[in-house]
JSON list of C-alpha atoms in Angstrom, two decimals:
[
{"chain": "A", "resi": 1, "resn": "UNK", "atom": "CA", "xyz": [-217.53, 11.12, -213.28]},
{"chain": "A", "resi": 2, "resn": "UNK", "atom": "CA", "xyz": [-214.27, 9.08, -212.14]},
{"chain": "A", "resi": 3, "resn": "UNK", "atom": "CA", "xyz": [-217.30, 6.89, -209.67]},
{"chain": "A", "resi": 4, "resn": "UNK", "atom": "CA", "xyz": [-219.73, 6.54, -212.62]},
{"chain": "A", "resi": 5, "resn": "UNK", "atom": "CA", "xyz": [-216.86, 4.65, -214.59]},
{"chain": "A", "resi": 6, "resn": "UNK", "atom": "CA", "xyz": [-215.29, 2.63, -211.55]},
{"chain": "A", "resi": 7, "resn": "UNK", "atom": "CA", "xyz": [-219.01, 1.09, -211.32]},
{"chain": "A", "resi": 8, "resn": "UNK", "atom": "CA", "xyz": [-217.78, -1.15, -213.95]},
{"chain": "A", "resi": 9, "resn": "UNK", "atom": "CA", "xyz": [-214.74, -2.12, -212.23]},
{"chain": "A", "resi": 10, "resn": "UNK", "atom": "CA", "xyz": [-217.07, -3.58, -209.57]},
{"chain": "A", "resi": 11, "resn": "UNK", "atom": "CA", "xyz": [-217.25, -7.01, -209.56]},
{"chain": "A", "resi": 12, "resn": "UNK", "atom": "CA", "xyz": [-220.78, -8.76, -210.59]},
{"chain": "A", "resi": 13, "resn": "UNK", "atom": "CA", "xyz": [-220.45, -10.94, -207.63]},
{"chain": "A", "resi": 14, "resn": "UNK", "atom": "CA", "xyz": [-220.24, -8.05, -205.55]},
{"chain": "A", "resi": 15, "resn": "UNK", "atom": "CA", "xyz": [-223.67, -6.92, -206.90]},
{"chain": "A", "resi": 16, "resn": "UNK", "atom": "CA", "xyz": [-225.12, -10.07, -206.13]},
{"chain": "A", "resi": 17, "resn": "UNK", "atom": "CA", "xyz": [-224.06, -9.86, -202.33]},
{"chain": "A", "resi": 18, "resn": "UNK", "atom": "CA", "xyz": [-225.67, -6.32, -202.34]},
{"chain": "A", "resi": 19, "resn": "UNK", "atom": "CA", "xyz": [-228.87, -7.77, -203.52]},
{"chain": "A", "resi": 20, "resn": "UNK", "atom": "CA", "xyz": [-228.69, -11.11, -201.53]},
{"chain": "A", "resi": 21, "resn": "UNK", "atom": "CA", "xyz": [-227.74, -9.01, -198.32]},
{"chain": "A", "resi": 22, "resn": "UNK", "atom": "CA", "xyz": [-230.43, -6.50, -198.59]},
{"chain": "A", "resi": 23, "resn": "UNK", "atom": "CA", "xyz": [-233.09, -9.26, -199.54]},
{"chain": "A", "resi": 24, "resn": "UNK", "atom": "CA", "xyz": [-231.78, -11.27, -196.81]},
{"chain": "A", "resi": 25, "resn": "UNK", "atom": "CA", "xyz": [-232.24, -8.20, -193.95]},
{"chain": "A", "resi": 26, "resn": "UNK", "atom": "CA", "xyz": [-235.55, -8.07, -195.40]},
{"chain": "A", "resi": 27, "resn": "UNK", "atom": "CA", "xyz": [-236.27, -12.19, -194.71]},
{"chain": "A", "resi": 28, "resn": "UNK", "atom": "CA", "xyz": [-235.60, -11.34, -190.89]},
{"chain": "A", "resi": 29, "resn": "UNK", "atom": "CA", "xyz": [-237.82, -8.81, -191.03]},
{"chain": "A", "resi": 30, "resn": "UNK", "atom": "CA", "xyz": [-240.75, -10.57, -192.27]},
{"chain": "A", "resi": 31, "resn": "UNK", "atom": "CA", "xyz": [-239.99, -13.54, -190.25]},
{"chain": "A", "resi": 32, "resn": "UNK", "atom": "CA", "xyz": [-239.92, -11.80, -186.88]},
{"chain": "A", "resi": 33, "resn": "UNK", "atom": "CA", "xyz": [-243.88, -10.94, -186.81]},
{"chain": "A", "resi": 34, "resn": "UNK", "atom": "CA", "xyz": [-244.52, -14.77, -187.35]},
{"chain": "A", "resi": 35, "resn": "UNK", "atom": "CA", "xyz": [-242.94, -15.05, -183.76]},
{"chain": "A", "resi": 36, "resn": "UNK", "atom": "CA", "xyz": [-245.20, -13.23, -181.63]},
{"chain": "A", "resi": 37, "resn": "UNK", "atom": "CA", "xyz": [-248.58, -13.56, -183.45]},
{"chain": "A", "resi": 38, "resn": "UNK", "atom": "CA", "xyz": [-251.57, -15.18, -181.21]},
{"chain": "A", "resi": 39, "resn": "UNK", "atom": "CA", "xyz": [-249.38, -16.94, -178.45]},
{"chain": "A", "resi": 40, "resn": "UNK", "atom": "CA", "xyz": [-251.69, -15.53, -175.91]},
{"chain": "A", "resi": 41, "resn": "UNK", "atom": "CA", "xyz": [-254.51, -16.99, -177.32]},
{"chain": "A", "resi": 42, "resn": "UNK", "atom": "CA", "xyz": [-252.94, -20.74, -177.62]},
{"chain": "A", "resi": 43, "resn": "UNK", "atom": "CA", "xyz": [-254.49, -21.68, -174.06]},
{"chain": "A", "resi": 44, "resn": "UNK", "atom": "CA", "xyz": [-253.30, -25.44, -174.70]},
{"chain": "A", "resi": 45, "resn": "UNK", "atom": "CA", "xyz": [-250.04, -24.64, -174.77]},
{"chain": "A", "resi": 46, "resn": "UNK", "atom": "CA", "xyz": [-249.57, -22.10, -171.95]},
{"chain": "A", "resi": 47, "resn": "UNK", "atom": "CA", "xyz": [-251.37, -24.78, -169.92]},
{"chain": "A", "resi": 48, "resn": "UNK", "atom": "CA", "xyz": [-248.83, -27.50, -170.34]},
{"chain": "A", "resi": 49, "resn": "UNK", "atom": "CA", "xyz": [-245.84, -24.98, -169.36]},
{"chain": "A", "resi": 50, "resn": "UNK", "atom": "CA", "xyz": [-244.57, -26.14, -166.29]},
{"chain": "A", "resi": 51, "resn": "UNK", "atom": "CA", "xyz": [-243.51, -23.28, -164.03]},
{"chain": "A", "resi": 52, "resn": "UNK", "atom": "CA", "xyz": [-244.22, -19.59, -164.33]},
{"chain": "A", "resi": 53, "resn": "UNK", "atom": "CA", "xyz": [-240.84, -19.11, -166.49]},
{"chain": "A", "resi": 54, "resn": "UNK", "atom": "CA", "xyz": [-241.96, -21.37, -168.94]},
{"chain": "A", "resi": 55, "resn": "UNK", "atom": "CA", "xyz": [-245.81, -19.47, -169.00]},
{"chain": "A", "resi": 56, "resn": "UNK", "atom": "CA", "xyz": [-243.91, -16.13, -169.39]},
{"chain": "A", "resi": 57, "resn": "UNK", "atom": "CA", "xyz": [-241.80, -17.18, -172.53]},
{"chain": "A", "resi": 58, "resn": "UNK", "atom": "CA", "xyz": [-244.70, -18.61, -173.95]},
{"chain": "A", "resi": 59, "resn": "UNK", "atom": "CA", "xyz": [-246.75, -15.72, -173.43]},
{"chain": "A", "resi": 60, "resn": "UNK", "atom": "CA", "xyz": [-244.05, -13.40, -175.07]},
{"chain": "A", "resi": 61, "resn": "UNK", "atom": "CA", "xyz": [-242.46, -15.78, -178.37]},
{"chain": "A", "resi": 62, "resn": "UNK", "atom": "CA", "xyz": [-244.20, -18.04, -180.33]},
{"chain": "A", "resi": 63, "resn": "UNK", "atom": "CA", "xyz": [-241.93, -20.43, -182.49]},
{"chain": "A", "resi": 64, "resn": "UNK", "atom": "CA", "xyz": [-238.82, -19.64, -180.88]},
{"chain": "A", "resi": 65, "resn": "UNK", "atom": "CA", "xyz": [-237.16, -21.47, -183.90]},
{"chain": "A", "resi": 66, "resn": "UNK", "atom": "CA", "xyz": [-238.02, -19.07, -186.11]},
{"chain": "A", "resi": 67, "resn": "UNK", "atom": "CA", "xyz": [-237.12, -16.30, -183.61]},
{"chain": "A", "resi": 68, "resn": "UNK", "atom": "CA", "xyz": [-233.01, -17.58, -183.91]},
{"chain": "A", "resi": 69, "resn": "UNK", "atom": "CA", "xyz": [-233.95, -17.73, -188.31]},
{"chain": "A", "resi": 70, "resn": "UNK", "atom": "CA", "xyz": [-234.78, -14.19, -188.14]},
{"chain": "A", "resi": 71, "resn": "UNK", "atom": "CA", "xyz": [-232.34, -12.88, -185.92]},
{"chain": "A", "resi": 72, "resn": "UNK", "atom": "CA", "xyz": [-229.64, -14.87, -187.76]},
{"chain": "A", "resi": 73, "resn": "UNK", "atom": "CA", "xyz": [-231.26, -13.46, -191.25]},
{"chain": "A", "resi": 74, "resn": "UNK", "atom": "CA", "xyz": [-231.19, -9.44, -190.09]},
{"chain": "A", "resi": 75, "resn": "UNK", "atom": "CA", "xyz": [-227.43, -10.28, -188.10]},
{"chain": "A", "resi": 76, "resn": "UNK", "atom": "CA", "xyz": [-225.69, -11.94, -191.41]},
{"chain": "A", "resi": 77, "resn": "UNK", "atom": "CA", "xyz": [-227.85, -9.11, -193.27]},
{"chain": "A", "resi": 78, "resn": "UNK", "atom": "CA", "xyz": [-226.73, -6.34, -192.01]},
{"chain": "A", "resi": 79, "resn": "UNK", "atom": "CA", "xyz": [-223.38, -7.88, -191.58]},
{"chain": "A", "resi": 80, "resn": "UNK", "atom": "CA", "xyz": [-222.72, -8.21, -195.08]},
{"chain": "A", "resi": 81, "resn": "UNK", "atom": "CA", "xyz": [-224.05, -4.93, -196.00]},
{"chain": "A", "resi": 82, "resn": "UNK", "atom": "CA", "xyz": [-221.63, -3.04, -193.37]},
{"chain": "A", "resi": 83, "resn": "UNK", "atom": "CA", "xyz": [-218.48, -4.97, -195.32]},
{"chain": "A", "resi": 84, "resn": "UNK", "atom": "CA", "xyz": [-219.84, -4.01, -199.05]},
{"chain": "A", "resi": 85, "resn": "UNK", "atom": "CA", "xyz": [-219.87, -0.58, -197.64]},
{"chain": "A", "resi": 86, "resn": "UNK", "atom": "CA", "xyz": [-216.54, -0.76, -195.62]},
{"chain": "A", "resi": 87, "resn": "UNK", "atom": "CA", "xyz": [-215.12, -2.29, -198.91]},
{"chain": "A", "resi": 88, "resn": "UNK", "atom": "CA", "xyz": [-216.79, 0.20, -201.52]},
{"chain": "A", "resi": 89, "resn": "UNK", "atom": "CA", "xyz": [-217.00, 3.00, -199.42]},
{"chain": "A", "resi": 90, "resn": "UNK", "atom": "CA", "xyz": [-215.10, 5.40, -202.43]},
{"chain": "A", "resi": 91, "resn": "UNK", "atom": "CA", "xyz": [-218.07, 5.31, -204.58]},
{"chain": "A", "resi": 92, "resn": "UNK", "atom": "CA", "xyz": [-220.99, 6.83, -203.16]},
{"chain": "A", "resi": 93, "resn": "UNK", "atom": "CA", "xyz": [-222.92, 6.07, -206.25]},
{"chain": "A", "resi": 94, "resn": "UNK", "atom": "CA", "xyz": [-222.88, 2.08, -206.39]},
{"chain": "A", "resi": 95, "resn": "UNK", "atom": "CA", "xyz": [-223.35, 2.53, -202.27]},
{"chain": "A", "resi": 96, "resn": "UNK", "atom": "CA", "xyz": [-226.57, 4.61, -202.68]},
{"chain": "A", "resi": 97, "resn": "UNK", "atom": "CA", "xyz": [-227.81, 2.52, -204.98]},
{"chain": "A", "resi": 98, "resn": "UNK", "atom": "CA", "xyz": [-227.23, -0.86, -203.78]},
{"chain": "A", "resi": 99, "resn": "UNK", "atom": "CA", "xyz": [-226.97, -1.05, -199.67]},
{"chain": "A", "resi": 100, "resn": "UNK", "atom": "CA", "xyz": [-228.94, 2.15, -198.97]},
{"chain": "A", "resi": 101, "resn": "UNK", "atom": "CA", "xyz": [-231.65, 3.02, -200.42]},
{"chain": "A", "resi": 102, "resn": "UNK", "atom": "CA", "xyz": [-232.50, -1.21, -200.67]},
{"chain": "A", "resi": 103, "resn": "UNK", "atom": "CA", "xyz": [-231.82, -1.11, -197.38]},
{"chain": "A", "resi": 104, "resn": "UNK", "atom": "CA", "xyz": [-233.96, 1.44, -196.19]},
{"chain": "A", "resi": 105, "resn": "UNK", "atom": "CA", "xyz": [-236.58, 0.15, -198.28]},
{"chain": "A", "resi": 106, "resn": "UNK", "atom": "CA", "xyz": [-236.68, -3.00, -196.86]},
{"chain": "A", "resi": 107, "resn": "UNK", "atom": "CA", "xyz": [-236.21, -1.67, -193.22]},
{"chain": "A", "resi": 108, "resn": "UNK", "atom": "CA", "xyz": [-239.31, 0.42, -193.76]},
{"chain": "A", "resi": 109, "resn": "UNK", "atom": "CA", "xyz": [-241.23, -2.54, -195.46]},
{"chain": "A", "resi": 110, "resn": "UNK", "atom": "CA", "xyz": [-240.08, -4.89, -192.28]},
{"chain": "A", "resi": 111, "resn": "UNK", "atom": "CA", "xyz": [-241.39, -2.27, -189.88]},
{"chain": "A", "resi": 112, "resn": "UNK", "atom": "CA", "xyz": [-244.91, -1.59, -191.63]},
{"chain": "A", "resi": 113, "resn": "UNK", "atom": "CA", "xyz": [-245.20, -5.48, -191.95]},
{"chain": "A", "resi": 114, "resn": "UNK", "atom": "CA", "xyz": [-244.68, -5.55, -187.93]},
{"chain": "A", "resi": 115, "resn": "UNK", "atom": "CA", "xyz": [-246.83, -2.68, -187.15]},
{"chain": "A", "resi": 116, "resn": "UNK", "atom": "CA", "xyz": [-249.67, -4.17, -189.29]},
{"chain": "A", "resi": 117, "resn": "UNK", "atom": "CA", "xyz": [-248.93, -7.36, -187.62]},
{"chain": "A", "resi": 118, "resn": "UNK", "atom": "CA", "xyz": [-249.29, -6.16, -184.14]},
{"chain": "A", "resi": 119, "resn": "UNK", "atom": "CA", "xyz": [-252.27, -3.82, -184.83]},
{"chain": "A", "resi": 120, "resn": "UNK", "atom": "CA", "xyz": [-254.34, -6.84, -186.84]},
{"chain": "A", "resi": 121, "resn": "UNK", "atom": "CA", "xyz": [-253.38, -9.92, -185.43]},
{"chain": "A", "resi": 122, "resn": "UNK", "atom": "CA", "xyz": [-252.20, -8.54, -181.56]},
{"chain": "A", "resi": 123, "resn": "UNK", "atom": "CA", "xyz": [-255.04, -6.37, -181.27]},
{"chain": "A", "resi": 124, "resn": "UNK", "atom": "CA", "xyz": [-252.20, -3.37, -180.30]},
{"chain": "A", "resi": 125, "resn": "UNK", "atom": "CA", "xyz": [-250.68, -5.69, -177.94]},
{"chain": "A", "resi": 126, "resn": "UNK", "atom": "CA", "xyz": [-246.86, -4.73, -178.12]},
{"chain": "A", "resi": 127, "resn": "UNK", "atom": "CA", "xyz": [-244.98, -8.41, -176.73]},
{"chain": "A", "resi": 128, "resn": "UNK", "atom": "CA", "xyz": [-241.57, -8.24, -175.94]},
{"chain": "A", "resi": 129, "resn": "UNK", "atom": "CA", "xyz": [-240.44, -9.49, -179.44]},
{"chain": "A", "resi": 130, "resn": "UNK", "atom": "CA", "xyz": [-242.77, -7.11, -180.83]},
{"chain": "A", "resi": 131, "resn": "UNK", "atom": "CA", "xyz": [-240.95, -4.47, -178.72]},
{"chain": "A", "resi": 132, "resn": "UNK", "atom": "CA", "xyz": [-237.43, -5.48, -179.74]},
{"chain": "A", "resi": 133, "resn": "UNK", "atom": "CA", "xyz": [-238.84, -6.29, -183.51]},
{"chain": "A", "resi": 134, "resn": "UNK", "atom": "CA", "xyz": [-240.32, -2.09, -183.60]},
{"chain": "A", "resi": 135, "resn": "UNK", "atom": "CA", "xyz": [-237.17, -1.09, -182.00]},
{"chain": "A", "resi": 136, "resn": "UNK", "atom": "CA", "xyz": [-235.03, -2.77, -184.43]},
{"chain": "A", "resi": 137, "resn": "UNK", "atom": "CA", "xyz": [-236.43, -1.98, -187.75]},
{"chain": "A", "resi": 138, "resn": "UNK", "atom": "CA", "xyz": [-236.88, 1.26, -186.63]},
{"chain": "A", "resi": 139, "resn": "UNK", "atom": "CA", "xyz": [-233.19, 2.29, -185.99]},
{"chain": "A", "resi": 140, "resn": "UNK", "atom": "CA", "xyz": [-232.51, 0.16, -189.17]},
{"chain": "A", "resi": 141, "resn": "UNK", "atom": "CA", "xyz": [-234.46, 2.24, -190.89]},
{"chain": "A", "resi": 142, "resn": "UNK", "atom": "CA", "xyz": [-233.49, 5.74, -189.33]},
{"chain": "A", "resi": 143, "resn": "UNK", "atom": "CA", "xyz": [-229.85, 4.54, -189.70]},
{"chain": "A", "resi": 144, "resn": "UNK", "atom": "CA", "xyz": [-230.15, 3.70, -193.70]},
{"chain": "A", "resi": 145, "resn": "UNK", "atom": "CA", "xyz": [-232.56, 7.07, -193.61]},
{"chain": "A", "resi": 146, "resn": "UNK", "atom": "CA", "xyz": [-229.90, 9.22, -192.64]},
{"chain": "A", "resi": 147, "resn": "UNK", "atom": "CA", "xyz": [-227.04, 7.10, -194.50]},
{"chain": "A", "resi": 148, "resn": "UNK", "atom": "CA", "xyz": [-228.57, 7.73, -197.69]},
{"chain": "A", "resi": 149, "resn": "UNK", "atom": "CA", "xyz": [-229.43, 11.27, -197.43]},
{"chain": "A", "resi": 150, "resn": "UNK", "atom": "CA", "xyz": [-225.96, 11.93, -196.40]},
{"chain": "A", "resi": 151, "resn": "UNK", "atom": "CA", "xyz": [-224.22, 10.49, -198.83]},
{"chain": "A", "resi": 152, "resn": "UNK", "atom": "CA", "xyz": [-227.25, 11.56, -201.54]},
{"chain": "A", "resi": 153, "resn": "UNK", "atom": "CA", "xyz": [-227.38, 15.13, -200.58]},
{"chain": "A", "resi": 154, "resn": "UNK", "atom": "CA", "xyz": [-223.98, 16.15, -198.94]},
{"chain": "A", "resi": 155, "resn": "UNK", "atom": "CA", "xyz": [-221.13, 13.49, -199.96]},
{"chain": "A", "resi": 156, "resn": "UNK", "atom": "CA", "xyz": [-222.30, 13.16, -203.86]},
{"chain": "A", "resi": 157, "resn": "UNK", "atom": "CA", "xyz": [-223.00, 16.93, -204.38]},
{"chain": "A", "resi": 158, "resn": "UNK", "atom": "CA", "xyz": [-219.46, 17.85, -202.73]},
{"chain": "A", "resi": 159, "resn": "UNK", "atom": "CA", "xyz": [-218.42, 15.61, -205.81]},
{"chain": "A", "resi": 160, "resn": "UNK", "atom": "CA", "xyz": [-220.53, 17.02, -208.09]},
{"chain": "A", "resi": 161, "resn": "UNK", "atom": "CA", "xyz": [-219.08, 20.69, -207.40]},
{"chain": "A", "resi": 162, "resn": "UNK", "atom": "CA", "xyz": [-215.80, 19.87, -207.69]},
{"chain": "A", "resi": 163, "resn": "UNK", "atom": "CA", "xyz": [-216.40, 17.57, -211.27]},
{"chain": "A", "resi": 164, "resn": "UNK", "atom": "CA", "xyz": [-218.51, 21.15, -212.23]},
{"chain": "A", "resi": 165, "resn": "UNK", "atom": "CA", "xyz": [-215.38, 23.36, -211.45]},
{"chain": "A", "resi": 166, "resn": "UNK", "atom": "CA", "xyz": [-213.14, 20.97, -213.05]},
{"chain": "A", "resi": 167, "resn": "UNK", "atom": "CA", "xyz": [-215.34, 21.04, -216.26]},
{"chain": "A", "resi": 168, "resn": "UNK", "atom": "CA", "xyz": [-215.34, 24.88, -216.00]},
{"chain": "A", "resi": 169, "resn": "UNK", "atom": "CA", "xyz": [-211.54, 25.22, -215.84]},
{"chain": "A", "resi": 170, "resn": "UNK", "atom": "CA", "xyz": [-211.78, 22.86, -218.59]},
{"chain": "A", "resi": 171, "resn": "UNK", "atom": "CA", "xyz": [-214.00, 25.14, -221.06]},
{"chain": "A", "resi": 172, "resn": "UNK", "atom": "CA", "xyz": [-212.27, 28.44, -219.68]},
{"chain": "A", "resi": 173, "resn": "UNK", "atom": "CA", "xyz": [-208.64, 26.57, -220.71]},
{"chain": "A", "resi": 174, "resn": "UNK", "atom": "CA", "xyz": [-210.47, 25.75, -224.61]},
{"chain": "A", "resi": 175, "resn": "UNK", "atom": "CA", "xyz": [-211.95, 29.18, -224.55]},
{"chain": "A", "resi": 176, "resn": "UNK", "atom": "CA", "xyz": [-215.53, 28.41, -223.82]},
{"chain": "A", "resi": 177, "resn": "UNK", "atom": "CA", "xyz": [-218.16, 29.84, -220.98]},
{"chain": "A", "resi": 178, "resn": "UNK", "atom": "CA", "xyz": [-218.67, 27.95, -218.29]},
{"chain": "A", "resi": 179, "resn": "UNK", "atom": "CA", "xyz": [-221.42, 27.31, -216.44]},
{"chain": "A", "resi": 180, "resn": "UNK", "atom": "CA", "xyz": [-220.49, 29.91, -213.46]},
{"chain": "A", "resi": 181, "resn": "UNK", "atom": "CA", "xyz": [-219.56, 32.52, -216.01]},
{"chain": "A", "resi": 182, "resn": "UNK", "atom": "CA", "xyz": [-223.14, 32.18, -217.86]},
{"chain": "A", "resi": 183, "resn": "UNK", "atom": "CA", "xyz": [-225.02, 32.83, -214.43]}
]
């Protein structure tokens, strides 16, 4: 009950963060297939690379630009969803419902985008980048899986239990059945 009310006591700004944070892990994600669609089929520029270094790279990234956007999207991201948690880590409630599940969403929304991208544009062809991009969104996701079912099904239903014994003792002290005496 005691989290339900201190979810007023967080600050609007704070909510805005959540949602700019989670929106801006899911930026990176999107970005990241735009880096390592059709290279191999740009012959023009593979041709002008100068030494076998510069063919690999451009076999493997496309628009290494927006490589660095992405990366720096999912790093400041995730970044500012760790400190949100790390600073409202007492109430499960506002945590499951802002970095969590938003998160996981938008990890598993980031890796269907890349595995549609790969499978329709790369003909199946897993690049490097599309390696790292797989590998990344994946353990996002499985991270932010197991975060929220954690917190969702062990961490809030420990508080739960002890809010319906409280309430119990409660109705026992004013002379009323409580749940546990019903059953």
């Amino acid at each position: 009950m005691e989290m339900l009310l201190d979810l007023d006591k967080i600050p609007r700004l704070h909510n805005i963060y959540a949602s700019f944070f989670t929106w801006l892990l899911l930026a990176g994600y999107v970005v990241f297939p735009a880096t390592f669609t059709t290279v191999n089929h740009d012959n023009k520029i593979t041709q002008a690379a100068q030494t076998e270094l510069e063919r690999q790279i451009l076999t493997e990234v496309r628009n290494a630009p927006l490589l660095y956007i992405a990366a720096i999207c999912c790093i400041v991201g995730g970044s500012g969803m760790i400190w949100l948690w790390w600073k409202w880590r007492s109430n499960y409630i506002w945590m499951i419902n802002r970095i969590f599940l938003p998160g996981l969403l938008n990890s598993v929304a980031g890796l269907i985008s890349t595995l549609v991208n790969i499978y329709s544009a790369q003909n199946g062809d897993f690049s490097i980048t599309a390696k790292v991009t797989v590998i990344a969104t994946g353990v996002c996701s499985a991270i932010t899986a197991l975060l929220f079912l954690l917190y969702n099904n062990w961490a809030l239903s420990r508080v739960k239990e002890r809010h319906q014994e409280e309430m119990d003792r409660e109705l026992k002290y004013l002379g009323h059945e409580g749940v546990a005496d019903k059953v």
